[in-house]
Short mmCIF file of C-alpha atoms in Angstrom, two decimals:
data_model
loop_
_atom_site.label_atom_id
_atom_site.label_comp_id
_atom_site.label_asym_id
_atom_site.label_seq_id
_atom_site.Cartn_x
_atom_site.Cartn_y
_atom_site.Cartn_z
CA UNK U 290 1.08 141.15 27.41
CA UNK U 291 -2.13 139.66 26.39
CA UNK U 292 -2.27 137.18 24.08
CA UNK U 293 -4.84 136.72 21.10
CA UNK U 294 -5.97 133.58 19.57
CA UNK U 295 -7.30 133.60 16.13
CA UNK U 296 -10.07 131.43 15.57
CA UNK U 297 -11.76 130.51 12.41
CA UNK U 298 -15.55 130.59 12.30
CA UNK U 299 -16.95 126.66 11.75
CA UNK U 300 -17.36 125.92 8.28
CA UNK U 301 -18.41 122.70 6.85
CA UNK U 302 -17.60 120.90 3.49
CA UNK U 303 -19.38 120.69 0.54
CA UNK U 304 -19.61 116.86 1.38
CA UNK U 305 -20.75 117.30 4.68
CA UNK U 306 -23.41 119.69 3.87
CA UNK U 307 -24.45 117.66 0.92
CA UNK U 308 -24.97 114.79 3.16
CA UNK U 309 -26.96 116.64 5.74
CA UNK U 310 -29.41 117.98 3.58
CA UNK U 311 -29.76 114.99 0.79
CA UNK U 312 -28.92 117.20 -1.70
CA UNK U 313 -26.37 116.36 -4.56
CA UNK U 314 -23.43 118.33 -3.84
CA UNK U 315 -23.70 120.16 -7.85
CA UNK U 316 -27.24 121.19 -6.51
CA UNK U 317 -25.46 123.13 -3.68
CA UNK U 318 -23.02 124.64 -6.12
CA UNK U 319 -25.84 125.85 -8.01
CA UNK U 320 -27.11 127.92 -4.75
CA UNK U 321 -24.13 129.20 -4.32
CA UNK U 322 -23.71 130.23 -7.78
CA UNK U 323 -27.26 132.08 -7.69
CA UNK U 324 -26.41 133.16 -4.09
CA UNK U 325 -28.87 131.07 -2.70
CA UNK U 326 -26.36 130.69 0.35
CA UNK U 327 -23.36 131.79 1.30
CA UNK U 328 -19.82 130.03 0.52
CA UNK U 329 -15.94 130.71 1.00
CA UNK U 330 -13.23 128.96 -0.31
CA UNK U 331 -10.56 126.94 1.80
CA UNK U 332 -6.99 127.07 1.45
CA UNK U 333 -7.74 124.24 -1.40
CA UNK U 334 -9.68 125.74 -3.21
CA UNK U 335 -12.95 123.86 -1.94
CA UNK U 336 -16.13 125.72 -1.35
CA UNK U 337 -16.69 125.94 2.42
CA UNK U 338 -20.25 126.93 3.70
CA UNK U 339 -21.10 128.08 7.43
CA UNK U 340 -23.36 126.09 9.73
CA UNK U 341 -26.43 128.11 8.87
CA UNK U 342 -26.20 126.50 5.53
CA UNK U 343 -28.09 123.59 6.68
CA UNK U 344 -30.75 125.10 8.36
CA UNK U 345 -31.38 127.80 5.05
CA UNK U 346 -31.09 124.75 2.38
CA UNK U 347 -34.37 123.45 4.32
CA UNK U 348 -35.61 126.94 4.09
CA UNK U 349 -35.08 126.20 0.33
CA UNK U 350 -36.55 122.91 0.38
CA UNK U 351 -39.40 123.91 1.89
CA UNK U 352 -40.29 127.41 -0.24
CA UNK U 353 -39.62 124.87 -3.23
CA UNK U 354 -42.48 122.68 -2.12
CA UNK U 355 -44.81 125.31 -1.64
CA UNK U 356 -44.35 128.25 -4.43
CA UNK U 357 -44.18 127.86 -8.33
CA UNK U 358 -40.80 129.35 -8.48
CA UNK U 359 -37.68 128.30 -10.08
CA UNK U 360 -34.30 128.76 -7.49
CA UNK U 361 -33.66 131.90 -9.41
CA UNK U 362 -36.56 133.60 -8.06
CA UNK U 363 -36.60 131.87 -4.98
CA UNK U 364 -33.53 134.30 -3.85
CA UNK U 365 -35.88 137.05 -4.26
CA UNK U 366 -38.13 135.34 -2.03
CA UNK U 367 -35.72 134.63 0.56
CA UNK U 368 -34.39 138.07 0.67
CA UNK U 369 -38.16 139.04 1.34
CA UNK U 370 -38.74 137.07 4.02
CA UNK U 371 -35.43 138.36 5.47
CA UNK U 372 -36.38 141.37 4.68
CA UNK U 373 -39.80 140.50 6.73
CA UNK U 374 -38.27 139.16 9.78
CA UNK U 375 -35.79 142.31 10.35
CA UNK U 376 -38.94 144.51 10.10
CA UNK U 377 -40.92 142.20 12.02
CA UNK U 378 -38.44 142.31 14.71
CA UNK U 379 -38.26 145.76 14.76
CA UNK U 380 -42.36 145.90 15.84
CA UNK U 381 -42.04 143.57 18.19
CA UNK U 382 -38.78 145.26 20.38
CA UNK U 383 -39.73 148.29 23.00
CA UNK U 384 -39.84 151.50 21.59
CA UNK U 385 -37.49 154.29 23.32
CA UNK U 386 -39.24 157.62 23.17
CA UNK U 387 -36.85 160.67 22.72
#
């Protein structure tokens, strides 16, 4: 009989993800509030986010810099350049002809 381990995708902390990206940790509750990035709770109750966090908070950072937009609108931004990159990748993969 084969045996299944469940294993939990890595999450970090709110502390831990405040601390990587200099941001004050109510700043990242505000992201997650606007849905800026993604969060879970733990069993505690704290707000968990997955390692892409890091990486997408820059993302933030960065659009912030550059554009005149408050973080409200800056989720429709992001969600366009998603949006971008999907469509993007979609040009650039071989065609199948049927």
């Amino acid at each position: 009989m084969a045996r299944y381990v469940l294993v939990r995708p890595a999450r970090l902390d709110l502390e831990t993800v405040a601390a990587r990206t200099g941001l004050h940790p109510e700043l990242l509750r505000r992201f997650a509030a606007l849905g800026l990035v993604e969060t879970t709770r733990d069993a505690n109750g704290r707000p968990c986010f997955p390692l892409s966090t890091v990486a997408r908070v820059a993302r933030i950072q960065r659009l912030r810099a550059t554009l005149p937009v408050n973080y409200a609108a800056l989720g429709l931004v992001l969600d366009l350049l998603d949006r971008i990159d999907v469509l993007e990748a979609r040009v650039r993969s071989p065609r199948r002809w049927t």
